[in-house]
mmCIF file of C-alpha atoms in Angstrom:
data_model
loop_
_atom_site.group_PDB
_atom_site.id
_atom_site.type_symbol
_atom_site.label_atom_id
_atom_site.label_comp_id
_atom_site.label_asym_id
_atom_site.label_seq_id
_atom_site.Cartn_x
_atom_site.Cartn_y
_atom_site.Cartn_z
ATOM 1 C CA MET Q 1 -17.664 20.250 20.196
ATOM 2 C CA PHE Q 2 -21.036 22.167 20.962
ATOM 3 C CA ILE Q 3 -19.979 24.135 23.862
ATOM 4 C CA ARG Q 4 -19.722 28.015 24.516
ATOM 5 C CA LEU Q 5 -16.282 29.441 24.770
ATOM 6 C CA ILE Q 6 -15.886 33.047 25.925
ATOM 7 C CA VAL Q 7 -12.305 34.730 25.635
ATOM 8 C CA CYS Q 8 -12.163 36.790 28.896
ATOM 9 C CA VAL Q 9 -8.630 38.059 28.699
ATOM 10 C CA PHE Q 10 -5.762 37.958 26.352
ATOM 11 C CA ALA Q 11 -2.350 37.694 27.785
ATOM 12 C CA LEU Q 12 0.066 38.675 24.785
ATOM 13 C CA ILE Q 13 -1.915 38.304 21.474
ATOM 14 C CA CYS Q 14 -5.510 38.851 20.133
ATOM 15 C CA SER Q 15 -6.625 35.961 18.150
ATOM 16 C CA ASN Q 16 -9.931 35.385 16.302
ATOM 17 C CA VAL Q 17 -10.268 31.764 17.072
ATOM 18 C CA ALA Q 18 -9.618 30.213 20.524
ATOM 19 C CA TRP Q 19 -9.908 26.985 21.977
ATOM 20 C CA SER Q 20 -10.227 25.959 25.763
ATOM 21 C CA GLY Q 21 -7.376 24.134 27.124
ATOM 22 C CA VAL Q 22 -9.226 22.520 29.787
ATOM 23 C CA VAL Q 23 -11.474 20.342 28.395
ATOM 24 C CA ALA Q 24 -14.646 18.091 29.928
ATOM 25 C CA GLN Q 25 -15.369 14.534 29.111
ATOM 26 C CA SER Q 26 -18.827 15.505 27.513
ATOM 27 C CA THR Q 27 -20.093 18.540 25.916
ATOM 28 C CA ARG Q 28 -23.247 18.607 27.896
ATOM 29 C CA LEU Q 29 -24.716 17.114 31.256
ATOM 30 C CA VAL Q 30 -28.311 15.141 31.371
ATOM 31 C CA ILE Q 31 -29.608 14.745 34.925
ATOM 32 C CA HIS Q 32 -32.788 13.492 36.304
ATOM 33 C CA SER Q 33 -34.236 15.563 39.107
ATOM 34 C CA THR Q 34 -34.407 12.551 41.171
ATOM 35 C CA SER Q 35 -30.720 12.405 41.407
ATOM 36 C CA GLN Q 36 -28.704 14.521 43.897
ATOM 37 C CA GLU Q 37 -24.944 14.172 42.719
ATOM 38 C CA PHE Q 38 -23.366 13.367 39.651
ATOM 39 C CA SER Q 39 -19.727 13.841 38.321
ATOM 40 C CA LEU Q 40 -17.695 15.524 35.202
ATOM 41 C CA SER Q 41 -13.884 14.728 34.523
ATOM 42 C CA LEU Q 42 -11.861 17.703 33.322
ATOM 43 C CA LYS Q 43 -8.367 17.285 31.769
ATOM 44 C CA ASN Q 44 -5.415 19.880 31.372
ATOM 45 C CA LEU Q 45 -4.542 20.015 27.700
ATOM 46 C CA ASN Q 46 -2.522 23.064 28.093
ATOM 47 C CA SER Q 47 1.503 22.963 28.232
ATOM 48 C CA TYR Q 48 1.130 25.020 31.493
ATOM 49 C CA PRO Q 49 -0.405 25.016 34.731
ATOM 50 C CA VAL Q 50 -3.792 26.724 35.317
ATOM 51 C CA LEU Q 51 -5.860 28.025 38.174
ATOM 52 C CA VAL Q 52 -9.422 26.628 37.355
ATOM 53 C CA GLN Q 53 -12.896 27.949 38.902
ATOM 54 C CA THR Q 54 -16.432 26.406 38.410
ATOM 55 C CA TRP Q 55 -19.805 27.061 38.905
ATOM 56 C CA ILE Q 56 -23.433 26.789 37.549
ATOM 57 C CA ASP Q 57 -25.719 29.505 36.362
ATOM 58 C CA HIS Q 58 -28.179 30.480 33.692
ATOM 59 C CA GLY Q 59 -25.846 31.053 30.901
ATOM 60 C CA GLU Q 60 -25.254 34.665 30.785
ATOM 61 C CA ALA Q 61 -21.867 35.632 29.324
ATOM 62 C CA ASP Q 62 -21.149 38.645 31.693
ATOM 63 C CA THR Q 63 -22.034 36.934 35.086
ATOM 64 C CA GLY Q 64 -19.757 35.520 37.495
ATOM 65 C CA PRO Q 65 -19.311 32.984 40.252
ATOM 66 C CA ASP Q 66 -21.406 35.257 42.687
ATOM 67 C CA GLU Q 67 -24.204 34.856 40.943
ATOM 68 C CA ALA Q 68 -24.208 30.920 40.614
ATOM 69 C CA ASP Q 69 -27.583 29.150 40.775
ATOM 70 C CA PRO Q 70 -28.158 28.183 44.326
ATOM 71 C CA SER Q 71 -29.565 24.727 43.063
ATOM 72 C CA PHE Q 72 -26.205 23.782 42.582
ATOM 73 C CA VAL Q 73 -22.986 23.164 44.265
ATOM 74 C CA VAL Q 74 -19.776 22.319 42.519
ATOM 75 C CA LEU Q 75 -16.860 20.631 44.092
ATOM 76 C CA PRO Q 76 -14.145 21.930 44.232
ATOM 77 C CA PRO Q 77 -14.952 25.342 43.442
ATOM 78 C CA ILE Q 78 -11.296 26.247 42.793
ATOM 79 C CA PHE Q 79 -8.435 24.435 42.056
ATOM 80 C CA LYS Q 80 -4.943 24.313 40.345
ATOM 81 C CA MET Q 81 -4.329 21.886 37.104
ATOM 82 C CA ASN Q 82 -0.698 21.016 36.190
ATOM 83 C CA SER Q 83 -0.295 20.243 32.536
ATOM 84 C CA GLY Q 84 -1.956 16.953 31.774
ATOM 85 C CA ASP Q 85 -3.984 16.526 34.993
ATOM 86 C CA MET Q 86 -7.399 15.377 35.328
ATOM 87 C CA GLN Q 87 -9.667 16.464 37.738
ATOM 88 C CA ASN Q 88 -12.952 15.041 38.851
ATOM 89 C CA LEU Q 89 -15.959 17.541 39.872
ATOM 90 C CA ARG Q 90 -18.482 16.659 41.985
ATOM 91 C CA ILE Q 91 -21.807 18.386 41.122
ATOM 92 C CA LEU Q 92 -24.719 18.501 43.736
ATOM 93 C CA TYR Q 93 -27.888 19.297 42.918
ATOM 94 C CA LEU Q 94 -30.384 20.645 45.447
ATOM 95 C CA PRO Q 95 -33.698 20.862 43.862
ATOM 96 C CA GLU Q 96 -36.100 23.777 44.142
ATOM 97 C CA ARG Q 97 -39.575 24.252 43.579
ATOM 98 C CA LYS Q 98 -39.253 24.727 39.476
ATOM 99 C CA PRO Q 99 -41.800 23.970 36.636
ATOM 100 C CA SER Q 100 -42.123 20.186 36.474
ATOM 101 C CA ASP Q 101 -43.571 19.810 33.058
ATOM 102 C CA ARG Q 102 -40.601 20.650 31.096
ATOM 103 C CA GLU Q 103 -36.766 19.810 30.923
ATOM 104 C CA LEU Q 104 -34.382 23.097 32.555
ATOM 105 C CA LEU Q 105 -31.445 24.461 31.273
ATOM 106 C CA TYR Q 106 -28.526 25.471 33.241
ATOM 107 C CA TRP Q 107 -25.094 26.089 32.392
ATOM 108 C CA LEU Q 108 -21.724 24.861 33.791
ATOM 109 C CA ASN Q 109 -18.774 27.400 33.729
ATOM 110 C CA VAL Q 110 -15.361 26.442 33.670
ATOM 111 C CA LEU Q 111 -13.272 29.292 33.862
ATOM 112 C CA GLU Q 112 -9.097 28.881 33.304
ATOM 113 C CA VAL Q 113 -6.535 31.277 34.513
ATOM 114 C CA PRO Q 114 -3.086 30.962 33.133
ATOM 115 C CA PRO Q 115 0.083 31.567 34.899
ATOM 116 C CA SER Q 116 2.397 34.567 34.467
ATOM 117 C CA THR Q 117 4.082 34.086 31.005
ATOM 118 C CA GLN Q 118 7.704 35.298 32.569
ATOM 119 C CA ASN Q 119 9.080 31.978 32.591
ATOM 120 C CA MET Q 120 7.316 30.309 29.137
ATOM 121 C CA ASP Q 121 9.070 30.262 25.965
ATOM 122 C CA GLU Q 122 7.815 32.487 23.291
ATOM 123 C CA GLU Q 123 5.617 30.094 21.373
ATOM 124 C CA ALA Q 124 3.917 29.196 24.605
ATOM 125 C CA ALA Q 125 3.338 32.631 25.728
ATOM 126 C CA LYS Q 126 1.829 33.745 22.509
ATOM 127 C CA LEU Q 127 -1.166 30.948 23.112
ATOM 128 C CA VAL Q 128 -1.917 32.157 26.726
ATOM 129 C CA VAL Q 129 -5.457 33.373 27.061
ATOM 130 C CA THR Q 130 -7.875 33.269 30.003
ATOM 131 C CA MET Q 131 -10.735 31.060 28.748
ATOM 132 C CA ARG Q 132 -14.366 30.421 30.249
ATOM 133 C CA THR Q 133 -16.022 27.347 28.751
ATOM 134 C CA GLN Q 134 -19.868 27.004 28.998
ATOM 135 C CA LEU Q 135 -21.540 23.401 29.098
ATOM 136 C CA LYS Q 136 -25.019 22.774 28.996
ATOM 137 C CA VAL Q 137 -26.744 21.143 32.045
ATOM 138 C CA PHE Q 138 -30.186 19.775 31.126
ATOM 139 C CA VAL Q 139 -32.310 18.800 34.342
ATOM 140 C CA ARG Q 140 -35.331 16.539 33.586
ATOM 141 C CA PRO Q 141 -38.354 15.951 35.900
ATOM 142 C CA PRO Q 142 -39.262 12.429 36.460
ATOM 143 C CA ASN Q 143 -42.700 12.739 35.169
ATOM 144 C CA LEU Q 144 -41.693 13.643 31.453
ATOM 145 C CA THR Q 145 -43.094 10.519 29.678
ATOM 146 C CA ILE Q 146 -42.278 11.482 26.140
ATOM 147 C CA LYS Q 147 -38.748 10.073 24.929
ATOM 148 C CA PRO Q 148 -36.337 12.945 23.402
ATOM 149 C CA ASP Q 149 -36.074 11.037 20.271
ATOM 150 C CA THR Q 150 -39.974 11.012 20.075
ATOM 151 C CA ALA Q 151 -40.206 14.639 20.541
ATOM 152 C CA LEU Q 152 -38.207 15.518 17.357
ATOM 153 C CA THR Q 153 -41.072 13.781 15.374
ATOM 154 C CA MET Q 154 -43.266 16.068 17.077
ATOM 155 C CA LEU Q 155 -41.575 19.344 15.836
ATOM 156 C CA ASP Q 156 -44.397 20.971 13.439
ATOM 157 C CA TRP Q 157 -42.812 22.627 10.565
ATOM 158 C CA GLN Q 158 -44.884 25.398 8.306
ATOM 159 C CA VAL Q 159 -44.201 27.488 5.577
ATOM 160 C CA SER Q 160 -46.399 30.871 5.231
ATOM 161 C CA GLN Q 161 -46.538 33.620 2.709
ATOM 162 C CA VAL Q 162 -46.743 37.186 4.360
ATOM 163 C CA ALA Q 163 -47.322 39.682 1.608
ATOM 164 C CA ASN Q 164 -44.644 38.809 -0.946
ATOM 165 C CA ALA Q 165 -42.209 37.039 1.255
ATOM 166 C CA CYS Q 166 -42.289 33.317 2.733
ATOM 167 C CA LYS Q 167 -41.168 32.298 6.052
ATOM 168 C CA LEU Q 168 -40.607 28.907 7.912
ATOM 169 C CA SER Q 169 -41.935 28.290 11.314
ATOM 170 C CA VAL Q 170 -41.178 25.563 13.698
ATOM 171 C CA ARG Q 171 -43.090 24.811 16.867
ATOM 172 C CA ASN Q 172 -41.604 22.510 19.696
ATOM 173 C CA PRO Q 173 -44.668 21.101 21.474
ATOM 174 C CA GLY Q 174 -42.645 18.693 23.379
ATOM 175 C CA PRO Q 175 -40.856 19.135 27.047
ATOM 176 C CA TYR Q 176 -37.469 19.102 25.577
ATOM 177 C CA HIS Q 177 -34.767 21.669 24.598
ATOM 178 C CA VAL Q 178 -33.998 21.024 20.693
ATOM 179 C CA SER Q 179 -30.190 22.020 19.983
ATOM 180 C CA PHE Q 180 -29.637 22.379 16.217
ATOM 181 C CA ALA Q 181 -26.080 21.666 14.786
ATOM 182 C CA TYR Q 182 -27.284 22.904 11.545
ATOM 183 C CA LEU Q 183 -30.621 23.929 9.877
ATOM 184 C CA GLU Q 184 -30.987 23.934 6.018
ATOM 185 C CA TYR Q 185 -34.025 24.890 3.309
ATOM 186 C CA ALA Q 186 -33.829 23.017 0.046
ATOM 187 C CA ASP Q 187 -36.177 23.867 -2.728
ATOM 188 C CA GLY Q 188 -35.038 22.161 -5.891
ATOM 189 C CA PRO Q 189 -31.498 22.975 -6.527
ATOM 190 C CA GLU Q 190 -31.356 25.730 -3.918
ATOM 191 C CA THR Q 191 -30.512 25.335 -0.378
ATOM 192 C CA GLN Q 192 -30.203 27.791 2.198
ATOM 193 C CA ARG Q 193 -28.486 27.315 5.511
ATOM 194 C CA LEU Q 194 -30.510 29.129 8.436
ATOM 195 C CA ASP Q 195 -29.566 30.469 11.430
ATOM 196 C CA ALA Q 196 -30.768 28.116 14.096
ATOM 197 C CA GLY Q 197 -29.648 27.732 17.730
ATOM 198 C CA MET Q 198 -31.709 26.034 20.313
ATOM 199 C CA LEU Q 199 -35.456 25.660 20.386
ATOM 200 C CA MET Q 200 -37.065 26.036 24.060
ATOM 201 C CA PRO Q 201 -39.726 23.611 25.141
ATOM 202 C CA PHE Q 202 -43.090 24.634 24.287
ATOM 203 C CA GLY Q 203 -41.418 27.288 22.125
ATOM 204 C CA ASP Q 204 -41.452 28.307 18.388
ATOM 205 C CA ALA Q 205 -38.879 29.845 16.012
ATOM 206 C CA THR Q 206 -39.499 31.730 12.521
ATOM 207 C CA PHE Q 207 -36.997 32.019 9.619
ATOM 208 C CA ASP Q 208 -36.888 34.166 6.326
ATOM 209 C CA LEU Q 209 -37.103 32.235 3.359
ATOM 210 C CA PRO Q 210 -35.731 33.310 -0.296
ATOM 211 C CA ALA Q 211 -38.711 32.003 -2.003
ATOM 212 C CA CYS Q 212 -41.599 30.245 -1.339
ATOM 213 C CA PRO Q 213 -41.683 26.551 -2.159
ATOM 214 C CA GLY Q 214 -42.553 25.168 -5.659
ATOM 215 C CA VAL Q 215 -45.155 22.713 -6.785
ATOM 216 C CA GLN Q 216 -42.921 19.820 -5.861
ATOM 217 C CA GLY Q 217 -42.521 20.908 -2.364
ATOM 218 C CA ALA Q 218 -39.168 21.689 -0.396
ATOM 219 C CA LEU Q 219 -37.000 19.808 2.221
ATOM 220 C CA VAL Q 220 -35.902 20.878 5.479
ATOM 221 C CA ARG Q 221 -32.623 19.260 6.826
ATOM 222 C CA PHE Q 222 -31.540 19.617 10.077
ATOM 223 C CA ALA Q 223 -29.283 17.884 12.752
ATOM 224 C CA ALA Q 224 -30.216 17.863 16.441
ATOM 225 C CA ILE Q 225 -27.626 17.236 19.253
ATOM 226 C CA ASP Q 226 -28.561 13.925 21.096
ATOM 227 C CA ASN Q 227 -27.952 13.092 24.867
ATOM 228 C CA SER Q 228 -24.602 12.196 24.162
ATOM 229 C CA GLY Q 229 -23.622 15.486 22.387
ATOM 230 C CA ASN Q 230 -23.680 14.136 18.801
ATOM 231 C CA PRO Q 231 -25.591 15.388 15.958
ATOM 232 C CA ARG Q 232 -28.538 13.311 14.494
ATOM 233 C CA GLU Q 233 -29.665 14.019 11.030
ATOM 234 C CA HIS Q 234 -33.231 14.472 10.056
ATOM 235 C CA SER Q 235 -35.282 15.640 7.064
ATOM 236 C CA VAL Q 236 -39.055 16.860 6.804
ATOM 237 C CA THR Q 237 -40.771 17.374 3.655
ATOM 238 C CA ILE Q 238 -42.702 20.620 3.476
ATOM 239 C CA GLU Q 239 -45.797 20.364 1.015
ATOM 240 C CA GLY Q 240 -47.548 23.716 0.053
ATOM 241 C CA TYR Q 241 -47.735 26.973 2.066
ATOM 242 C CA GLU Q 242 -49.935 25.666 5.206
ATOM 243 C CA SER Q 243 -48.926 22.454 6.445
ATOM 244 C CA ALA Q 244 -45.755 20.664 7.330
ATOM 245 C CA ALA Q 245 -45.414 17.077 6.624
ATOM 246 C CA ALA Q 246 -45.002 14.258 6.926
ATOM 247 C CA SER Q 247 -42.202 12.083 6.688
ATOM 248 C CA LEU Q 248 -39.226 12.283 9.245
ATOM 249 C CA GLN Q 249 -36.333 10.458 8.323
ATOM 250 C CA SER Q 250 -33.402 10.013 10.730
ATOM 251 C CA THR Q 251 -29.845 8.808 10.362
ATOM 252 C CA ALA Q 252 -27.218 7.485 12.622
ATOM 253 C CA PRO Q 253 -25.178 9.907 14.641
ATOM 254 C CA MET Q 254 -22.435 11.717 13.229
ATOM 255 C CA HIS Q 255 -18.778 11.954 15.196
ATOM 256 C CA HIS Q 256 -16.859 15.078 14.929
#
């Protein structure tokens, strides 16, 4: 799932891996600024009840509901979920005067607080943690004429040599965020996984490469997350040091 998880408080043990027990029907929300209300379903997969608090902000990990963005109202803001319960959230969007030439990004926070562990068996108590899940909320102004899939073909990839080092750069001339599931640079038999996250609208990013492309060129492979939360694989051929090329190839979405 392509969501952000923040472990807030550990009840009994500290673990390197933690999974949210309250899950959403989708890993992201895409809304149009002309819409004023949309919904999202949650389900409690924990074996115990939890108290849930929800709000929308700009994604900072150290902020709380007191700093929620006033453009949104999430109903109900606080509620209890027993094990196996489902809860439908109503999210009201109150548009403000914001840039209309690009997609806007917010984060839906779902904070789950477990009960006291006194009445739990030992195995259940070991897994009790306070979790905060953050899901991306994309707001799209009505005047964006380019489709998201088309925007991916507009990405400008280039390799440049600075002193004795080569760098891969990508420029996003489109109005949408590009969320990378992965990004790889392949030159002959050598493949390097690059640390790529999200490319902002009209933004750019640069990555260090182990070597400059050979005479046969190099290949950039990446997967971008679509509206449904599925990674779609693409590849771009890099020819030479100055221009990116050329052929963008897509495959069907990968399901996880």
